[in-house]
Amino acid sequence: MTAPAARRRLSPRAKAALGIFARYATIVGLVAMIVAFSLVSPRAFPTLNNFTNVLNQASLTMIIAAGLTLAVIVGELDLSIGFAASLHGILVTGLIVSNQLPIPVAVAIVLVAGAVIGLINGLIVTKIKVNSVIATLGVGTILTGLAFAYSAGVPIVSGVPEDFLQLSLGRWLFGIPNNILIMVVVLGGLWTLVERTAIGQEIQAVGGNPSAARLAGIDTDRIKILGFVISGVCAALTGILLASRLGSGTASAADGYLLTAFAAVFLGSATLRDGEFHVLGTLIGALIIAFGFNGLNIFGAPTFSQYVLQGAILIVAVGLSSLGRSISES
Amino acid sequence: MVRSPAAPFLIAEGVAKAFGGAQALSDVSLAMAPGEVHGLVGANGAGKSTLIRILAGLVTPDRGRIRLDGEDITVSSPQHATALGMSFIHQELAFIPGMTVLQNIMLGVPKATRFGMIDWGRIAREVEPVARRVGITAPLSSNVKGLSTAENWLINICRALVRKARLIVMDEPTASLSASESRKLFAIVEDLARSGVAVLYVSHRLDEILRLCDRVTVFRDGRSVAGFARAELSHAGLVEAIVGGAVRRTTKPAEPPPQGVVALKVSNLARRPKVEGVSFDLHHGEVLGIGGLVGAGRSELARLIYGADAPDTGTMELDGAPYAPHRPADAVAAGLGLVPEERRADGLVLTKSVAFNLTIPNLAKIVHSPLLPLIDDRRRSALAEQTVRDLAIKTTGIEAPVGRLSGGNQQKVVIGRWLIRAPKVLILDEPTRGVDIGARGEIHRLIRDLAAEGVAVLVISSEPDEQPDLCDRVLVMVEGRIVRELKGAELTRQAIIEASYARAAAAEETPS
Ligand SMILES: Nc1ncnc2c1ncn2[C@@H]1O[C@H](COP(=O)(O)OP(=O)(O)OP(=O)(O)O)[C@@H](O)[C@H]1O
Ligand SMILES: [Mg+2]
């Protein structure tokens, strides 16, 4: 009943049509964009090389956005992910360069740190009952402070071993970039977790109706904490891969991922399902954003236009998502 | 009360509507005359709410015509329905919690303005007498958030009157009202009819229909199968028309079964001010009723037992072992199940499928193995299909979103999820609210079967006939305390009602 009057006046048939539009609009948009760019720039855009490149770049966004998807499925927002990823980038380079730790150990420590940050977010939200926007914004800001404290404001650039750079820059299996392989494993794993496992059913129930889920015997706090932990681990992984790609640990290097991840998640929720968050949708959302920016780059669009596009995509994404939801509810 | 028959002003004829593959309405007709109370009855999923949604402009019919004052109309939107003088109080009420009573009453009504600003002062003066007439006691400026369901209903009726509706449609109005609130509502309905308003009244409670209605239309499987004038009305005739045959009465064993072992022992459980120290034993194989008025603290007691709220004092034992759940998950793990009072808010994930909702507490049964907790689709479908069959849940399939099911069928899904589990203790809070008379018998039989298998069942109900039919024993609760235990021959509808009012009456006689 809270839907604006304009929407209520739609005929049921128009509403059904609109529903289909909302569901497939993102996919149609993605295909249309690829076709359009290919026609305009047949030599630079539609090449295997460029596509691999786009996917490679997008992999980091996809990983962090897939993690965020888990947090939003359980009905919470995690605004700490970008700041956390920046801190993790510094942390992993610091552990390798300053503390001389072997790369696998450093990576493992940082992944655990990501899980701990997620755990803290989850505990604040479920036990102290702080709104997740406030809680994760607070935690994120503290993490930024820690990042500056740890690096003393100076990026760690020298002494980063080649092996660590290879983590992100290397290729494996038919020469596919590592980033893409890692992304596929992470997203495949999360998709399976959410869609195919018992705990995934509980995750979806908590997101769909927390009160009903609780009374059906689900430990809703535990599930919400799990959502934050997964989000935190994915942020850590993105931070590590970004540091490897940049060859440095820089405070606030990954802050921008926050907005992109949100845009991908909301675009994704408007995809195939009526405003429901899901991992496959997030993947498609991230692809749209990646190809959009790639196109702008190829055409040499000025930097400011990237910000404009980013903001516009976020608004359109949230709009489509809530349109889908209101249709499925009516 | 005999009212003079008038010519119908609203006629629906041959209306049909399919949702995807589901034929919700095949061919229904209905005629409404001014000043009449018209009952609309039928089993769950018969199509009552669908016809109402068509009249309200929320759904477009596939076929059929609707005539108002002799002219064919198409109701294109809720605003259009309002303009045509029709007002609706739907099965599931919707409110805007942040707003005042007055704002909710005036929702969608053109408002008087002064210098372009809404003149709330003048509106309040105009609405005030109407609000008092329907019995709203809360100040118009108070927030609707704290109001009871009954008061929400009154607000809706008041809104209809302010809009000067000729037709007011009420979809299961008494489903969440107490007995005294219901009586007030009946008086209002009769008053409305006397003033010439037509009321379309949907209910599964046939005693209400018999008492209130001048005419009754019966739907079955999307068709209007019978119409009765007041003189022709009888309980048996209505039941026959609704289910298309006879109904099996509840099969409560004539002799109460020998009391089994104590399953749940509750000692001095309290959460003030709603629950003021309650003690009782619940036995395996027993159906124990908790009777009393709405607001007596029964649902709150259920929540304490289930770990949904924390008690101030008191202890519990389950099968002889200490039992102190901190959250419902603990209760479920210990072998309890709860069918909550508010199925849409607390029972179901409405956007998810029937299968999803049935299997939520039963995930261990549908995974490949504990070590490989991946969902086995075959087991999931088999389990869901089986439950849908056992409970005769009317749905297009197990993958249909549960929110699309009719009210009674949604209730069956919530019950079904626990039947799969066969818990030690099952608590049912208003198990047959909104459930049709045939399905009600089915649910009662399922409950008795569970008890026969040794499950300890606790049934909270506000429907006066339900507990004598179903329960071996009833504890009557008044103001957070158990005041009476009824069993055997003394367990009657009358005894429950008397005990429910006992304490309140005593308190009135001796003011402290
Ligand atoms: N939006 C919808 N999509 C699909 N099926 C629907 C939809 N709305 C109703 N139905 C189906 O139409 C049938 C009639 O439903 P309706 O709600 O009108 O029944 P009802 O008579 O009001 O039942 P109850 O007494 O349980 O409220 C049901 O089988 C229901 O599942
Ligand atoms: Mg209905």
Short mmCIF file of N, CA and C in Angstrom, two decimals, chain A residues 14-81:
data_model
loop_
_atom_site.label_atom_id
_atom_site.label_comp_id
_atom_site.label_asym_id
_atom_site.label_seq_id
_atom_site.Cartn_x
_atom_site.Cartn_y
_atom_site.Cartn_z
N ALA A 14 0.08 -4.40 -17.90
CA ALA A 14 1.24 -3.51 -18.00
C ALA A 14 2.25 -3.87 -16.92
N LYS A 15 1.72 -4.24 -15.75
CA LYS A 15 2.59 -4.58 -14.64
C LYS A 15 3.41 -5.83 -14.97
N ALA A 16 2.74 -6.82 -15.56
CA ALA A 16 3.43 -8.05 -15.93
C ALA A 16 4.53 -7.74 -16.95
N ALA A 17 4.19 -6.91 -17.92
CA ALA A 17 5.17 -6.55 -18.95
C ALA A 17 6.36 -5.84 -18.31
N LEU A 18 6.04 -4.95 -17.39
CA LEU A 18 7.08 -4.20 -16.71
C LEU A 18 7.98 -5.15 -15.92
N GLY A 19 7.35 -6.17 -15.34
CA GLY A 19 8.11 -7.15 -14.56
C GLY A 19 9.11 -7.86 -15.44
N ILE A 20 8.68 -8.27 -16.61
CA ILE A 20 9.57 -8.98 -17.53
C ILE A 20 10.69 -8.04 -17.97
N PHE A 21 10.30 -6.79 -18.25
CA PHE A 21 11.29 -5.79 -18.63
C PHE A 21 12.35 -5.67 -17.55
N ALA A 22 11.87 -5.53 -16.30
CA ALA A 22 12.82 -5.32 -15.20
C ALA A 22 13.76 -6.51 -15.05
N ARG A 23 13.23 -7.71 -15.28
CA ARG A 23 14.05 -8.90 -15.10
C ARG A 23 15.14 -9.06 -16.13
N TYR A 24 14.79 -8.74 -17.37
CA TYR A 24 15.76 -8.99 -18.43
C TYR A 24 16.47 -7.73 -18.91
N ALA A 25 16.05 -6.58 -18.39
CA ALA A 25 16.61 -5.31 -18.85
C ALA A 25 18.13 -5.31 -18.73
N THR A 26 18.64 -5.85 -17.61
CA THR A 26 20.08 -5.77 -17.40
C THR A 26 20.82 -6.63 -18.42
N ILE A 27 20.27 -7.83 -18.69
CA ILE A 27 20.95 -8.71 -19.64
C ILE A 27 20.87 -8.13 -21.04
N VAL A 28 19.69 -7.64 -21.40
CA VAL A 28 19.53 -6.99 -22.71
C VAL A 28 20.49 -5.82 -22.82
N GLY A 29 20.59 -5.06 -21.73
CA GLY A 29 21.49 -3.91 -21.71
C GLY A 29 22.93 -4.33 -21.94
N LEU A 30 23.33 -5.41 -21.30
CA LEU A 30 24.71 -5.89 -21.43
C LEU A 30 24.99 -6.29 -22.89
N VAL A 31 24.08 -7.08 -23.45
CA VAL A 31 24.28 -7.53 -24.83
C VAL A 31 24.28 -6.35 -25.78
N ALA A 32 23.32 -5.43 -25.58
CA ALA A 32 23.22 -4.27 -26.46
C ALA A 32 24.51 -3.45 -26.41
N MET A 33 25.03 -3.32 -25.22
CA MET A 33 26.24 -2.52 -25.05
C MET A 33 27.41 -3.17 -25.79
N ILE A 34 27.53 -4.50 -25.64
CA ILE A 34 28.63 -5.19 -26.31
C ILE A 34 28.50 -5.07 -27.83
N VAL A 35 27.25 -5.24 -28.32
CA VAL A 35 27.02 -5.12 -29.76
C VAL A 35 27.35 -3.71 -30.23
N ALA A 36 26.87 -2.72 -29.50
CA ALA A 36 27.08 -1.33 -29.90
C ALA A 36 28.57 -0.99 -29.95
N PHE A 37 29.29 -1.35 -28.89
CA PHE A 37 30.72 -1.06 -28.85
C PHE A 37 31.45 -1.79 -29.98
N SER A 38 31.01 -3.01 -30.27
CA SER A 38 31.67 -3.77 -31.34
C SER A 38 31.47 -3.10 -32.68
N LEU A 39 30.26 -2.55 -32.88
CA LEU A 39 29.98 -1.91 -34.17
C LEU A 39 30.77 -0.62 -34.30
N VAL A 40 30.83 0.14 -33.23
CA VAL A 40 31.50 1.43 -33.29
C VAL A 40 33.02 1.25 -33.37
N SER A 41 33.52 0.27 -32.67
CA SER A 41 34.96 0.11 -32.60
C SER A 41 35.35 -1.34 -32.87
N PRO A 42 35.16 -1.78 -34.12
CA PRO A 42 35.29 -3.21 -34.42
C PRO A 42 36.72 -3.73 -34.22
N ARG A 43 37.71 -2.84 -34.26
CA ARG A 43 39.06 -3.36 -34.16
C ARG A 43 39.55 -3.46 -32.71
N ALA A 44 39.19 -2.49 -31.91
CA ALA A 44 39.72 -2.47 -30.55
C ALA A 44 38.87 -3.26 -29.57
N PHE A 45 37.55 -3.21 -29.73
CA PHE A 45 36.68 -3.75 -28.69
C PHE A 45 36.46 -5.26 -28.73
N PRO A 46 35.93 -5.80 -29.85
CA PRO A 46 35.51 -7.22 -29.76
C PRO A 46 36.65 -8.18 -30.02
N THR A 47 37.72 -8.08 -29.22
CA THR A 47 38.83 -9.02 -29.39
C THR A 47 38.94 -9.88 -28.14
N LEU A 48 39.47 -11.06 -28.32
CA LEU A 48 39.64 -11.98 -27.18
C LEU A 48 40.50 -11.30 -26.13
N ASN A 49 41.51 -10.62 -26.64
CA ASN A 49 42.43 -9.93 -25.75
C ASN A 49 41.71 -8.91 -24.88
N ASN A 50 40.89 -8.10 -25.51
CA ASN A 50 40.18 -7.07 -24.76
C ASN A 50 39.21 -7.69 -23.76
N PHE A 51 38.49 -8.73 -24.21
CA PHE A 51 37.51 -9.36 -23.33
C PHE A 51 38.19 -9.97 -22.11
N THR A 52 39.31 -10.65 -22.36
CA THR A 52 40.07 -11.23 -21.24
C THR A 52 40.50 -10.13 -20.29
N ASN A 53 40.94 -9.05 -20.90
CA ASN A 53 41.39 -7.91 -20.12
C ASN A 53 40.27 -7.36 -19.23
N VAL A 54 39.10 -7.19 -19.84
CA VAL A 54 37.96 -6.65 -19.09
C VAL A 54 37.63 -7.59 -17.93
N LEU A 55 37.58 -8.87 -18.23
CA LEU A 55 37.21 -9.85 -17.21
C LEU A 55 38.26 -9.88 -16.10
N ASN A 56 39.49 -9.78 -16.51
CA ASN A 56 40.59 -9.77 -15.56
C ASN A 56 40.44 -8.61 -14.58
N GLN A 57 40.21 -7.42 -15.16
CA GLN A 57 40.03 -6.24 -14.33
C GLN A 57 38.80 -6.38 -13.43
N ALA A 58 37.74 -6.94 -14.02
CA ALA A 58 36.47 -7.00 -13.30
C ALA A 58 36.50 -8.05 -12.20
N SER A 59 37.44 -8.97 -12.28
CA SER A 59 37.44 -10.08 -11.32
C SER A 59 37.47 -9.60 -9.87
N LEU A 60 38.28 -8.56 -9.63
CA LEU A 60 38.39 -8.08 -8.25
C LEU A 60 37.05 -7.51 -7.79
N THR A 61 36.40 -6.74 -8.67
CA THR A 61 35.08 -6.21 -8.34
C THR A 61 34.12 -7.35 -8.07
N MET A 62 34.18 -8.37 -8.91
CA MET A 62 33.24 -9.48 -8.77
C MET A 62 33.41 -10.19 -7.43
N ILE A 63 34.66 -10.38 -7.03
CA ILE A 63 34.89 -11.09 -5.76
C ILE A 63 34.34 -10.28 -4.59
N ILE A 64 34.66 -9.00 -4.55
CA ILE A 64 34.22 -8.19 -3.40
C ILE A 64 32.69 -8.02 -3.44
N ALA A 65 32.15 -7.91 -4.66
CA ALA A 65 30.70 -7.74 -4.79
C ALA A 65 29.96 -9.02 -4.42
N ALA A 66 30.55 -10.17 -4.76
CA ALA A 66 29.90 -11.44 -4.40
C ALA A 66 29.85 -11.60 -2.89
N GLY A 67 30.92 -11.18 -2.23
CA GLY A 67 30.92 -11.21 -0.77
C GLY A 67 29.83 -10.29 -0.22
N LEU A 68 29.77 -9.09 -0.77
CA LEU A 68 28.75 -8.14 -0.33
C LEU A 68 27.35 -8.71 -0.56
N THR A 69 27.20 -9.49 -1.63
CA THR A 69 25.90 -10.09 -1.93
C THR A 69 25.41 -10.93 -0.75
N LEU A 70 26.33 -11.67 -0.13
CA LEU A 70 25.93 -12.49 1.02
C LEU A 70 25.41 -11.62 2.16
N ALA A 71 26.09 -10.49 2.38
CA ALA A 71 25.64 -9.60 3.45
C ALA A 71 24.25 -9.04 3.14
N VAL A 72 24.03 -8.65 1.90
CA VAL A 72 22.72 -8.05 1.60
C VAL A 72 21.62 -9.12 1.53
N ILE A 73 21.98 -10.35 1.16
CA ILE A 73 20.95 -11.40 1.16
C ILE A 73 20.40 -11.59 2.57
N VAL A 74 21.26 -11.57 3.58
CA VAL A 74 20.76 -11.75 4.95
C VAL A 74 20.14 -10.46 5.49
N GLY A 75 20.03 -9.46 4.63
CA GLY A 75 19.27 -8.28 5.00
C GLY A 75 20.08 -7.16 5.63
N GLU A 76 21.39 -7.18 5.45
CA GLU A 76 22.22 -6.13 6.04
C GLU A 76 23.07 -5.47 4.96
N LEU A 77 23.62 -4.30 5.29
CA LEU A 77 24.54 -3.66 4.37
C LEU A 77 25.93 -3.70 4.98
N ASP A 78 26.96 -3.85 4.14
CA ASP A 78 28.33 -3.82 4.64
C ASP A 78 29.09 -2.72 3.91
N LEU A 79 29.21 -1.57 4.56
CA LEU A 79 29.90 -0.44 3.94
C LEU A 79 31.39 -0.42 4.25
N SER A 80 31.85 -1.43 4.99
CA SER A 80 33.26 -1.42 5.38
C SER A 80 34.17 -2.05 4.33
N ILE A 81 33.58 -2.70 3.32
CA ILE A 81 34.39 -3.56 2.44
C ILE A 81 35.50 -2.82 1.70
#
